[in-house]
C-alpha atoms as a PDB file:
ATOM      1  CA  UNK A   1       0.000   0.000   0.000  1.00  0.00           C
ATOM      2  CA  UNK A   2       2.778   2.299   0.913  1.00  0.00           C
ATOM      3  CA  UNK A   3       4.554   1.404  -2.274  1.00  0.00           C
ATOM      4  CA  UNK A   4       1.471   2.294  -4.360  1.00  0.00           C
ATOM      5  CA  UNK A   5       1.202   5.692  -2.560  1.00  0.00           C
ATOM      6  CA  UNK A   6       4.835   6.401  -3.235  1.00  0.00           C
ATOM      7  CA  UNK A   7       4.354   5.675  -6.932  1.00  0.00           C
ATOM      8  CA  UNK A   8       1.412   8.177  -7.125  1.00  0.00           C
ATOM      9  CA  UNK A   9       3.475  10.883  -5.360  1.00  0.00           C
ATOM     10  CA  UNK A  10       6.340  10.467  -7.800  1.00  0.00           C
ATOM     11  CA  UNK A  11       3.998  10.594 -10.804  1.00  0.00           C
ATOM     12  CA  UNK A  12       2.346  13.781  -9.451  1.00  0.00           C
ATOM     13  CA  UNK A  13       5.712  15.466  -9.059  1.00  0.00           C
ATOM     14  CA  UNK A  14       6.690  14.632 -12.618  1.00  0.00           C
ATOM     15  CA  UNK A  15       3.384  15.995 -14.022  1.00  0.00           C
ATOM     16  CA  UNK A  16       3.767  19.244 -12.046  1.00  0.00           C
ATOM     17  CA  UNK A  17       7.310  19.732 -13.309  1.00  0.00           C
ATOM     18  CA  UNK A  18       6.158  19.198 -16.897  1.00  0.00           C
ATOM     19  CA  UNK A  19       3.401  21.829 -16.542  1.00  0.00           C
ATOM     20  CA  UNK A  20       5.845  24.421 -15.181  1.00  0.00           C
ATOM     21  CA  UNK A  21       8.247  23.845 -18.068  1.00  0.00           C
ATOM     22  CA  UNK A  22       5.474  24.421 -20.626  1.00  0.00           C
ATOM     23  CA  UNK A  23       4.472  27.992 -19.310  1.00  0.00           C
ATOM     24  CA  UNK A  24       5.731  30.906 -21.539  1.00  0.00           C
ATOM     25  CA  UNK A  25       8.342  33.255 -20.008  1.00  0.00           C
ATOM     26  CA  UNK A  26       7.344  36.956 -19.444  1.00  0.00           C
ATOM     27  CA  UNK A  27      10.910  38.315 -19.341  1.00  0.00           C
ATOM     28  CA  UNK A  28      11.210  38.754 -23.123  1.00  0.00           C
ATOM     29  CA  UNK A  29       7.921  40.624 -23.396  1.00  0.00           C
ATOM     30  CA  UNK A  30       8.860  42.894 -20.507  1.00  0.00           C
ATOM     31  CA  UNK A  31      12.220  43.652 -22.057  1.00  0.00           C
ATOM     32  CA  UNK A  32      10.614  44.310 -25.448  1.00  0.00           C
ATOM     33  CA  UNK A  33       8.059  46.660 -23.934  1.00  0.00           C
ATOM     34  CA  UNK A  34      10.749  48.544 -22.030  1.00  0.00           C
ATOM     35  CA  UNK A  35      12.843  48.872 -25.164  1.00  0.00           C
ATOM     36  CA  UNK A  36       9.850  50.148 -27.145  1.00  0.00           C
ATOM     37  CA  UNK A  37       9.093  52.777 -24.490  1.00  0.00           C
ATOM     38  CA  UNK A  38      12.717  53.902 -24.446  1.00  0.00           C
ATOM     39  CA  UNK A  39      12.741  54.135 -28.237  1.00  0.00           C
ATOM     40  CA  UNK A  40       9.514  56.145 -28.233  1.00  0.00           C
ATOM     41  CA  UNK A  41      10.930  58.496 -25.588  1.00  0.00           C
ATOM     42  CA  UNK A  42      14.126  58.892 -27.589  1.00  0.00           C
ATOM     43  CA  UNK A  43      12.091  59.632 -30.723  1.00  0.00           C
ATOM     44  CA  UNK A  44      10.049  62.208 -28.806  1.00  0.00           C
ATOM     45  CA  UNK A  45      13.217  63.880 -27.485  1.00  0.00           C
ATOM     46  CA  UNK A  46      14.663  63.891 -30.979  1.00  0.00           C
ATOM     47  CA  UNK A  47      11.506  65.561 -32.307  1.00  0.00           C
ATOM     48  CA  UNK A  48      11.657  68.137 -29.507  1.00  0.00           C
ATOM     49  CA  UNK A  49      15.302  68.879 -30.279  1.00  0.00           C
ATOM     50  CA  UNK A  50      14.479  69.283 -33.968  1.00  0.00           C
ATOM     51  CA  UNK A  51      11.625  71.664 -33.125  1.00  0.00           C
ATOM     52  CA  UNK A  52      13.884  73.688 -30.824  1.00  0.00           C
ATOM     53  CA  UNK A  53      16.558  73.862 -33.510  1.00  0.00           C
ATOM     54  CA  UNK A  54      13.985  74.962 -36.091  1.00  0.00           C
ATOM     55  CA  UNK A  55      12.666  77.641 -33.733  1.00  0.00           C
ATOM     56  CA  UNK A  56      16.207  78.879 -33.076  1.00  0.00           C
ATOM     57  CA  UNK A  57      16.928  79.043 -36.806  1.00  0.00           C
ATOM     58  CA  UNK A  58      13.724  81.009 -37.432  1.00  0.00           C
ATOM     59  CA  UNK A  59      14.604  83.445 -34.657  1.00  0.00           C
ATOM     60  CA  UNK A  60      18.107  83.907 -36.054  1.00  0.00           C
ATOM     61  CA  UNK A  61      16.735  84.517 -39.551  1.00  0.00           C
ATOM     62  CA  UNK A  62      14.234  87.053 -38.225  1.00  0.00           C
ATOM     63  CA  UNK A  63      16.951  88.823 -36.254  1.00  0.00           C
ATOM     64  CA  UNK A  64      19.244  88.802 -39.267  1.00  0.00           C
ATOM     65  CA  UNK A  65      16.585  90.257 -41.565  1.00  0.00           C
ATOM     66  CA  UNK A  66      15.786  92.902 -38.943  1.00  0.00           C
ATOM     67  CA  UNK A  67      19.400  94.078 -39.067  1.00  0.00           C
ATOM     68  CA  UNK A  68      19.754  94.084 -42.861  1.00  0.00           C
ATOM     69  CA  UNK A  69      21.956  96.976 -43.965  1.00  0.00           C
ATOM     70  CA  UNK A  70      21.361  99.303 -46.912  1.00  0.00           C
ATOM     71  CA  UNK A  71      23.736 101.690 -48.655  1.00  0.00           C
ATOM     72  CA  UNK A  72      22.819 105.236 -49.648  1.00  0.00           C
ATOM     73  CA  UNK A  73      24.866 107.850 -51.521  1.00  0.00           C
ATOM     74  CA  UNK A  74      24.325 111.614 -51.535  1.00  0.00           C
ATOM     75  CA  UNK A  75      25.679 114.839 -52.975  1.00  0.00           C
ATOM     76  CA  UNK A  76      25.570 118.094 -51.000  1.00  0.00           C
ATOM     77  CA  UNK A  77      25.704 121.397 -52.831  1.00  0.00           C
ATOM     78  CA  UNK A  78      26.276 124.294 -50.421  1.00  0.00           C
ATOM     79  CA  UNK A  79      25.913 127.824 -51.830  1.00  0.00           C
ATOM     80  CA  UNK A  80      26.998 130.989 -50.042  1.00  0.00           C
ATOM     81  CA  UNK A  81      24.208 133.528 -50.668  1.00  0.00           C
ATOM     82  CA  UNK A  82      25.945 136.511 -49.038  1.00  0.00           C
ATOM     83  CA  UNK A  83      27.978 139.255 -50.695  1.00  0.00           C
ATOM     84  CA  UNK A  84      30.591 139.719 -47.979  1.00  0.00           C
ATOM     85  CA  UNK A  85      30.551 136.817 -45.524  1.00  0.00           C
ATOM     86  CA  UNK A  86      32.974 133.956 -46.214  1.00  0.00           C
ATOM     87  CA  UNK A  87      31.847 130.619 -44.784  1.00  0.00           C
ATOM     88  CA  UNK A  88      34.108 128.336 -42.784  1.00  0.00           C
ATOM     89  CA  UNK A  89      34.483 124.702 -43.962  1.00  0.00           C
ATOM     90  CA  UNK A  90      30.991 123.237 -43.604  1.00  0.00           C
ATOM     91  CA  UNK A  91      30.363 120.788 -40.774  1.00  0.00           C
ATOM     92  CA  UNK A  92      27.533 118.345 -41.393  1.00  0.00           C
ATOM     93  CA  UNK A  93      25.922 115.494 -39.478  1.00  0.00           C
ATOM     94  CA  UNK A  94      23.597 112.720 -40.665  1.00  0.00           C
ATOM     95  CA  UNK A  95      21.695 111.325 -37.714  1.00  0.00           C
ATOM     96  CA  UNK A  96      18.543 109.817 -36.245  1.00  0.00           C
ATOM     97  CA  UNK A  97      15.999 111.495 -34.026  1.00  0.00           C
ATOM     98  CA  UNK A  98      18.052 111.258 -30.839  1.00  0.00           C
ATOM     99  CA  UNK A  99      20.555 113.980 -31.803  1.00  0.00           C
ATOM    100  CA  UNK A 100      20.334 117.783 -31.977  1.00  0.00           C
ATOM    101  CA  UNK A 101      23.125 119.942 -33.426  1.00  0.00           C
ATOM    102  CA  UNK A 102      21.915 123.136 -31.766  1.00  0.00           C
ATOM    103  CA  UNK A 103      18.771 124.610 -30.248  1.00  0.00           C
ATOM    104  CA  UNK A 104      17.623 128.236 -30.333  1.00  0.00           C
ATOM    105  CA  UNK A 105      17.295 129.520 -26.783  1.00  0.00           C
ATOM    106  CA  UNK A 106      19.818 127.042 -25.361  1.00  0.00           C
ATOM    107  CA  UNK A 107      23.498 127.564 -24.566  1.00  0.00           C
ATOM    108  CA  UNK A 108      25.892 126.689 -27.358  1.00  0.00           C
ATOM    109  CA  UNK A 109      28.196 123.721 -26.856  1.00  0.00           C
ATOM    110  CA  UNK A 110      31.950 124.334 -26.940  1.00  0.00           C
ATOM    111  CA  UNK A 111      31.989 122.676 -30.371  1.00  0.00           C
ATOM    112  CA  UNK A 112      29.483 125.219 -31.719  1.00  0.00           C
ATOM    113  CA  UNK A 113      31.315 128.043 -29.953  1.00  0.00           C
ATOM    114  CA  UNK A 114      34.535 127.091 -31.766  1.00  0.00           C
ATOM    115  CA  UNK A 115      32.767 127.028 -35.130  1.00  0.00           C
ATOM    116  CA  UNK A 116      31.011 130.362 -34.481  1.00  0.00           C
ATOM    117  CA  UNK A 117      34.121 132.178 -33.195  1.00  0.00           C
ATOM    118  CA  UNK A 118      36.914 130.638 -35.273  1.00  0.00           C
ATOM    119  CA  UNK A 119      35.396 128.389 -37.965  1.00  0.00           C
ATOM    120  CA  UNK A 120      37.067 125.283 -36.528  1.00  0.00           C
ATOM    121  CA  UNK A 121      34.632 122.305 -36.694  1.00  0.00           C
ATOM    122  CA  UNK A 122      36.898 119.626 -35.166  1.00  0.00           C
ATOM    123  CA  UNK A 123      35.352 119.501 -31.676  1.00  0.00           C
ATOM    124  CA  UNK A 124      31.804 119.726 -33.012  1.00  0.00           C
ATOM    125  CA  UNK A 125      32.399 116.792 -35.369  1.00  0.00           C
ATOM    126  CA  UNK A 126      34.104 114.697 -32.676  1.00  0.00           C
ATOM    127  CA  UNK A 127      31.251 115.322 -30.220  1.00  0.00           C
ATOM    128  CA  UNK A 128      28.644 114.435 -32.843  1.00  0.00           C
ATOM    129  CA  UNK A 129      30.449 111.263 -33.935  1.00  0.00           C
ATOM    130  CA  UNK A 130      30.371 110.009 -30.329  1.00  0.00           C
ATOM    131  CA  UNK A 131      26.564 110.095 -30.203  1.00  0.00           C
ATOM    132  CA  UNK A 132      24.809 106.730 -30.753  1.00  0.00           C
ATOM    133  CA  UNK A 133      22.191 108.061 -33.189  1.00  0.00           C
ATOM    134  CA  UNK A 134      24.762 109.751 -35.453  1.00  0.00           C
ATOM    135  CA  UNK A 135      25.514 107.888 -38.689  1.00  0.00           C
ATOM    136  CA  UNK A 136      28.073 110.302 -40.141  1.00  0.00           C
ATOM    137  CA  UNK A 137      29.769 113.490 -38.919  1.00  0.00           C
ATOM    138  CA  UNK A 138      32.214 115.193 -41.263  1.00  0.00           C
ATOM    139  CA  UNK A 139      33.349 118.461 -42.839  1.00  0.00           C
ATOM    140  CA  UNK A 140      33.852 119.925 -46.270  1.00  0.00           C
ATOM    141  CA  UNK A 141      37.361 120.371 -47.688  1.00  0.00           C
ATOM    142  CA  UNK A 142      37.511 124.183 -47.510  1.00  0.00           C
ATOM    143  CA  UNK A 143      35.681 127.406 -46.782  1.00  0.00           C
ATOM    144  CA  UNK A 144      33.220 128.905 -49.271  1.00  0.00           C
ATOM    145  CA  UNK A 145      33.690 132.447 -50.545  1.00  0.00           C
ATOM    146  CA  UNK A 146      30.717 134.826 -51.011  1.00  0.00           C
ATOM    147  CA  UNK A 147      28.631 133.825 -54.028  1.00  0.00           C
ATOM    148  CA  UNK A 148      30.467 130.510 -54.418  1.00  0.00           C
ATOM    149  CA  UNK A 149      29.390 126.909 -53.883  1.00  0.00           C
ATOM    150  CA  UNK A 150      30.913 123.613 -52.838  1.00  0.00           C
ATOM    151  CA  UNK A 151      29.907 120.027 -53.585  1.00  0.00           C
ATOM    152  CA  UNK A 152      30.479 117.148 -51.168  1.00  0.00           C
ATOM    153  CA  UNK A 153      29.821 113.495 -51.970  1.00  0.00           C
ATOM    154  CA  UNK A 154      29.322 110.974 -49.182  1.00  0.00           C
ATOM    155  CA  UNK A 155      27.865 107.511 -48.625  1.00  0.00           C
ATOM    156  CA  UNK A 156      26.185 105.772 -45.706  1.00  0.00           C
ATOM    157  CA  UNK A 157      25.437 102.233 -44.601  1.00  0.00           C
ATOM    158  CA  UNK A 158      22.544 101.985 -42.153  1.00  0.00           C
ATOM    159  CA  UNK A 159      20.008  99.384 -40.954  1.00  0.00           C
ATOM    160  CA  UNK A 160      17.141  99.268 -43.453  1.00  0.00           C
ATOM    161  CA  UNK A 161      14.576 100.105 -40.789  1.00  0.00           C
ATOM    162  CA  UNK A 162      16.432 103.338 -39.882  1.00  0.00           C
ATOM    163  CA  UNK A 163      16.858 104.805 -43.367  1.00  0.00           C
ATOM    164  CA  UNK A 164      13.538 106.691 -43.473  1.00  0.00           C
ATOM    165  CA  UNK A 165      14.266 108.412 -40.164  1.00  0.00           C
ATOM    166  CA  UNK A 166      17.575 109.968 -41.238  1.00  0.00           C
ATOM    167  CA  UNK A 167      18.054 113.700 -40.674  1.00  0.00           C
ATOM    168  CA  UNK A 168      20.673 116.228 -41.780  1.00  0.00           C
ATOM    169  CA  UNK A 169      22.223 119.095 -39.797  1.00  0.00           C
ATOM    170  CA  UNK A 170      24.768 121.677 -40.966  1.00  0.00           C
ATOM    171  CA  UNK A 171      26.857 124.590 -39.574  1.00  0.00           C
ATOM    172  CA  UNK A 172      29.372 127.104 -40.969  1.00  0.00           C
ATOM    173  CA  UNK A 173      30.780 130.257 -39.409  1.00  0.00           C
ATOM    174  CA  UNK A 174      29.965 133.606 -40.961  1.00  0.00           C
ATOM    175  CA  UNK A 175      33.602 134.663 -41.076  1.00  0.00           C
ATOM    176  CA  UNK A 176      33.247 138.416 -40.694  1.00  0.00           C
ATOM    177  CA  UNK A 177      31.311 138.274 -37.419  1.00  0.00           C
ATOM    178  CA  UNK A 178      32.145 137.800 -33.756  1.00  0.00           C
ATOM    179  CA  UNK A 179      30.236 134.539 -33.304  1.00  0.00           C
ATOM    180  CA  UNK A 180      27.722 134.197 -36.125  1.00  0.00           C
ATOM    181  CA  UNK A 181      26.978 130.973 -37.968  1.00  0.00           C
ATOM    182  CA  UNK A 182      24.709 129.565 -40.638  1.00  0.00           C
ATOM    183  CA  UNK A 183      22.790 126.509 -39.539  1.00  0.00           C
ATOM    184  CA  UNK A 184      20.259 123.844 -40.495  1.00  0.00           C
ATOM    185  CA  UNK A 185      18.890 121.607 -37.761  1.00  0.00           C
ATOM    186  CA  UNK A 186      17.435 118.126 -38.345  1.00  0.00           C
ATOM    187  CA  UNK A 187      16.256 118.311 -41.956  1.00  0.00           C
ATOM    188  CA  UNK A 188      14.570 115.016 -42.884  1.00  0.00           C
ATOM    189  CA  UNK A 189      16.327 113.277 -45.784  1.00  0.00           C
ATOM    190  CA  UNK A 190      15.446 109.618 -45.179  1.00  0.00           C
ATOM    191  CA  UNK A 191      12.552 109.497 -47.644  1.00  0.00           C
ATOM    192  CA  UNK A 192      14.482 110.919 -50.589  1.00  0.00           C
ATOM    193  CA  UNK A 193      14.133 108.594 -53.578  1.00  0.00           C
ATOM    194  CA  UNK A 194      17.139 107.844 -55.772  1.00  0.00           C
ATOM    195  CA  UNK A 195      17.582 110.777 -58.154  1.00  0.00           C
ATOM    196  CA  UNK A 196      15.462 113.140 -56.031  1.00  0.00           C
ATOM    197  CA  UNK A 197      16.745 116.387 -54.478  1.00  0.00           C
ATOM    198  CA  UNK A 198      15.797 118.446 -51.453  1.00  0.00           C
ATOM    199  CA  UNK A 199      16.714 122.121 -51.002  1.00  0.00           C
ATOM    200  CA  UNK A 200      16.805 124.000 -47.683  1.00  0.00           C
ATOM    201  CA  UNK A 201      17.876 127.583 -46.919  1.00  0.00           C
ATOM    202  CA  UNK A 202      19.916 128.247 -43.785  1.00  0.00           C
ATOM    203  CA  UNK A 203      19.348 131.236 -41.516  1.00  0.00           C
ATOM    204  CA  UNK A 204      22.020 133.130 -39.590  1.00  0.00           C
ATOM    205  CA  UNK A 205      22.386 132.526 -35.856  1.00  0.00           C
ATOM    206  CA  UNK A 206      24.289 134.170 -33.018  1.00  0.00           C
ATOM    207  CA  UNK A 207      26.003 131.632 -30.746  1.00  0.00           C
ATOM    208  CA  UNK A 208      25.705 134.034 -27.804  1.00  0.00           C
ATOM    209  CA  UNK A 209      29.266 133.330 -26.676  1.00  0.00           C
ATOM    210  CA  UNK A 210      30.977 136.616 -27.645  1.00  0.00           C
ATOM    211  CA  UNK A 211      29.757 140.203 -27.538  1.00  0.00           C
ATOM    212  CA  UNK A 212      29.033 141.576 -31.011  1.00  0.00           C
ATOM    213  CA  UNK A 213      31.470 144.507 -30.920  1.00  0.00           C
ATOM    214  CA  UNK A 214      32.544 144.035 -34.587  1.00  0.00           C
ATOM    215  CA  UNK A 215      36.022 145.187 -33.551  1.00  0.00           C
ATOM    216  CA  UNK A 216      39.266 144.386 -35.314  1.00  0.00           C
ATOM    217  CA  UNK A 217      40.419 142.608 -32.151  1.00  0.00           C
ATOM    218  CA  UNK A 218      37.614 140.046 -32.126  1.00  0.00           C
ATOM    219  CA  UNK A 219      36.420 139.391 -35.691  1.00  0.00           C
ATOM    220  CA  UNK A 220      38.658 136.715 -37.281  1.00  0.00           C
ATOM    221  CA  UNK A 221      37.490 136.984 -40.905  1.00  0.00           C
ATOM    222  CA  UNK A 222      39.472 138.636 -43.739  1.00  0.00           C
ATOM    223  CA  UNK A 223      37.747 141.982 -43.197  1.00  0.00           C
ATOM    224  CA  UNK A 224      39.347 142.329 -39.734  1.00  0.00           C
ATOM    225  CA  UNK A 225      41.793 139.429 -39.067  1.00  0.00           C
ATOM    226  CA  UNK A 226      41.188 139.475 -35.318  1.00  0.00           C
ATOM    227  CA  UNK A 227      41.129 136.841 -32.597  1.00  0.00           C
ATOM    228  CA  UNK A 228      39.363 133.551 -33.158  1.00  0.00           C
ATOM    229  CA  UNK A 229      38.143 131.273 -30.380  1.00  0.00           C
ATOM    230  CA  UNK A 230      38.269 132.552 -26.826  1.00  0.00           C
ATOM    231  CA  UNK A 231      37.041 130.249 -24.051  1.00  0.00           C
ATOM    232  CA  UNK A 232      35.779 133.202 -21.993  1.00  0.00           C
ATOM    233  CA  UNK A 233      32.145 133.935 -22.872  1.00  0.00           C
ATOM    234  CA  UNK A 234      31.726 137.711 -23.042  1.00  0.00           C
ATOM    235  CA  UNK A 235      28.105 137.794 -24.236  1.00  0.00           C
ATOM    236  CA  UNK A 236      25.705 137.898 -21.291  1.00  0.00           C
ATOM    237  CA  UNK A 237      23.026 136.144 -23.346  1.00  0.00           C
ATOM    238  CA  UNK A 238      24.980 132.851 -23.483  1.00  0.00           C
ATOM    239  CA  UNK A 239      22.335 131.242 -25.669  1.00  0.00           C
ATOM    240  CA  UNK A 240      21.762 130.669 -29.369  1.00  0.00           C
ATOM    241  CA  UNK A 241      19.482 133.244 -31.042  1.00  0.00           C
ATOM    242  CA  UNK A 242      18.739 134.474 -34.534  1.00  0.00           C
ATOM    243  CA  UNK A 243      21.516 136.857 -35.529  1.00  0.00           C
ATOM    244  CA  UNK A 244      20.580 140.574 -35.370  1.00  0.00           C
ATOM    245  CA  UNK A 245      23.067 141.492 -38.120  1.00  0.00           C
ATOM    246  CA  UNK A 246      26.236 143.579 -37.914  1.00  0.00           C
ATOM    247  CA  UNK A 247      26.959 147.260 -37.345  1.00  0.00           C
ATOM    248  CA  UNK A 248      29.380 148.689 -39.901  1.00  0.00           C
ATOM    249  CA  UNK A 249      31.423 151.859 -40.015  1.00  0.00           C
ATOM    250  CA  UNK A 250      28.784 153.257 -42.373  1.00  0.00           C
ATOM    251  CA  UNK A 251      26.200 152.626 -39.656  1.00  0.00           C
ATOM    252  CA  UNK A 252      28.110 154.982 -37.355  1.00  0.00           C
ATOM    253  CA  UNK A 253      29.981 152.390 -35.313  1.00  0.00           C
ATOM    254  CA  UNK A 254      33.419 153.865 -34.640  1.00  0.00           C
ATOM    255  CA  UNK A 255      34.895 150.577 -33.398  1.00  0.00           C
ATOM    256  CA  UNK A 256      33.563 148.429 -36.218  1.00  0.00           C
ATOM    257  CA  UNK A 257      36.033 147.011 -38.709  1.00  0.00           C
ATOM    258  CA  UNK A 258      33.187 146.017 -41.032  1.00  0.00           C
ATOM    259  CA  UNK A 259      31.615 147.718 -44.040  1.00  0.00           C
ATOM    260  CA  UNK A 260      28.205 147.599 -45.649  1.00  0.00           C
ATOM    261  CA  UNK A 261      29.473 144.783 -47.899  1.00  0.00           C
ATOM    262  CA  UNK A 262      29.535 142.501 -44.853  1.00  0.00           C
ATOM    263  CA  UNK A 263      25.833 142.986 -44.141  1.00  0.00           C
ATOM    264  CA  UNK A 264      23.392 140.250 -45.156  1.00  0.00           C
ATOM    265  CA  UNK A 265      19.773 139.340 -45.351  1.00  0.00           C
ATOM    266  CA  UNK A 266      18.423 135.906 -44.447  1.00  0.00           C
ATOM    267  CA  UNK A 267      18.808 133.292 -45.782  1.00  0.00           C
ATOM    268  CA  UNK A 268      22.601 133.168 -45.927  1.00  0.00           C
ATOM    269  CA  UNK A 269      23.189 129.665 -47.305  1.00  0.00           C
ATOM    270  CA  UNK A 270      21.321 127.262 -49.585  1.00  0.00           C
ATOM    271  CA  UNK A 271      21.898 123.526 -49.208  1.00  0.00           C
ATOM    272  CA  UNK A 272      20.730 121.064 -51.854  1.00  0.00           C
ATOM    273  CA  UNK A 273      20.880 117.329 -51.095  1.00  0.00           C
ATOM    274  CA  UNK A 274      20.557 114.790 -53.908  1.00  0.00           C
ATOM    275  CA  UNK A 275      20.334 111.044 -53.415  1.00  0.00           C
ATOM    276  CA  UNK A 276      22.431 109.106 -55.887  1.00  0.00           C
ATOM    277  CA  UNK A 277      22.143 105.536 -57.116  1.00  0.00           C
ATOM    278  CA  UNK A 278      24.032 103.078 -54.839  1.00  0.00           C
END
């Protein structure tokens, strides 16, 4: 009896072992699923990286197009309209809206004072060139005699979106005065088409830095050959105003070194700006 029971136990153990061996393993499926998830995640990250790269490229292209540069060429023709006032070498500035060459009613800068008293534009040009909205600050090659004209060619390279906002300012000393100058402030030139011209007359201004005594000691022009720039400001006004004109010997001024020829009527200068083909 015991022997028969032992036989049944052994047979049951063998059948159980056979059933266990026939069950499928889950390890391969688990590994495959894990691999698939990892691959999907990697693909997703790759897609995200591609999207980020594309976005970066689009931003760079937009930024690049926003900073596209354009070239523009111009000719200035500056005509002295007076009969007896030589002009100092013209100082001119091409700039945006954040710059002002001079303002009526405000004190003249040292750069303007030096132009108005001696005709020297160096400090004015250097000060202008240091301003962030200034595109070009320069001077003409020589002074301009009464009734004569001078042409100046120049070119610019500016961001395309700033071209239409360009302005032009100009100054020259009226040589036979104490501190008089011709000036144009912030004339808009940015919308000039190629081949088009723009003309502007300049008025005469008093820098307000030197008393208008018209004496031989203080008028530097050829009519008097006096002192040029003096850092001491002898005019109590100390502000830029429209020039009142000069007093000559014929007007009864005993100290004046000037004659009626040195008188003038406004305007004193005509500036014509023409945009040329690039």
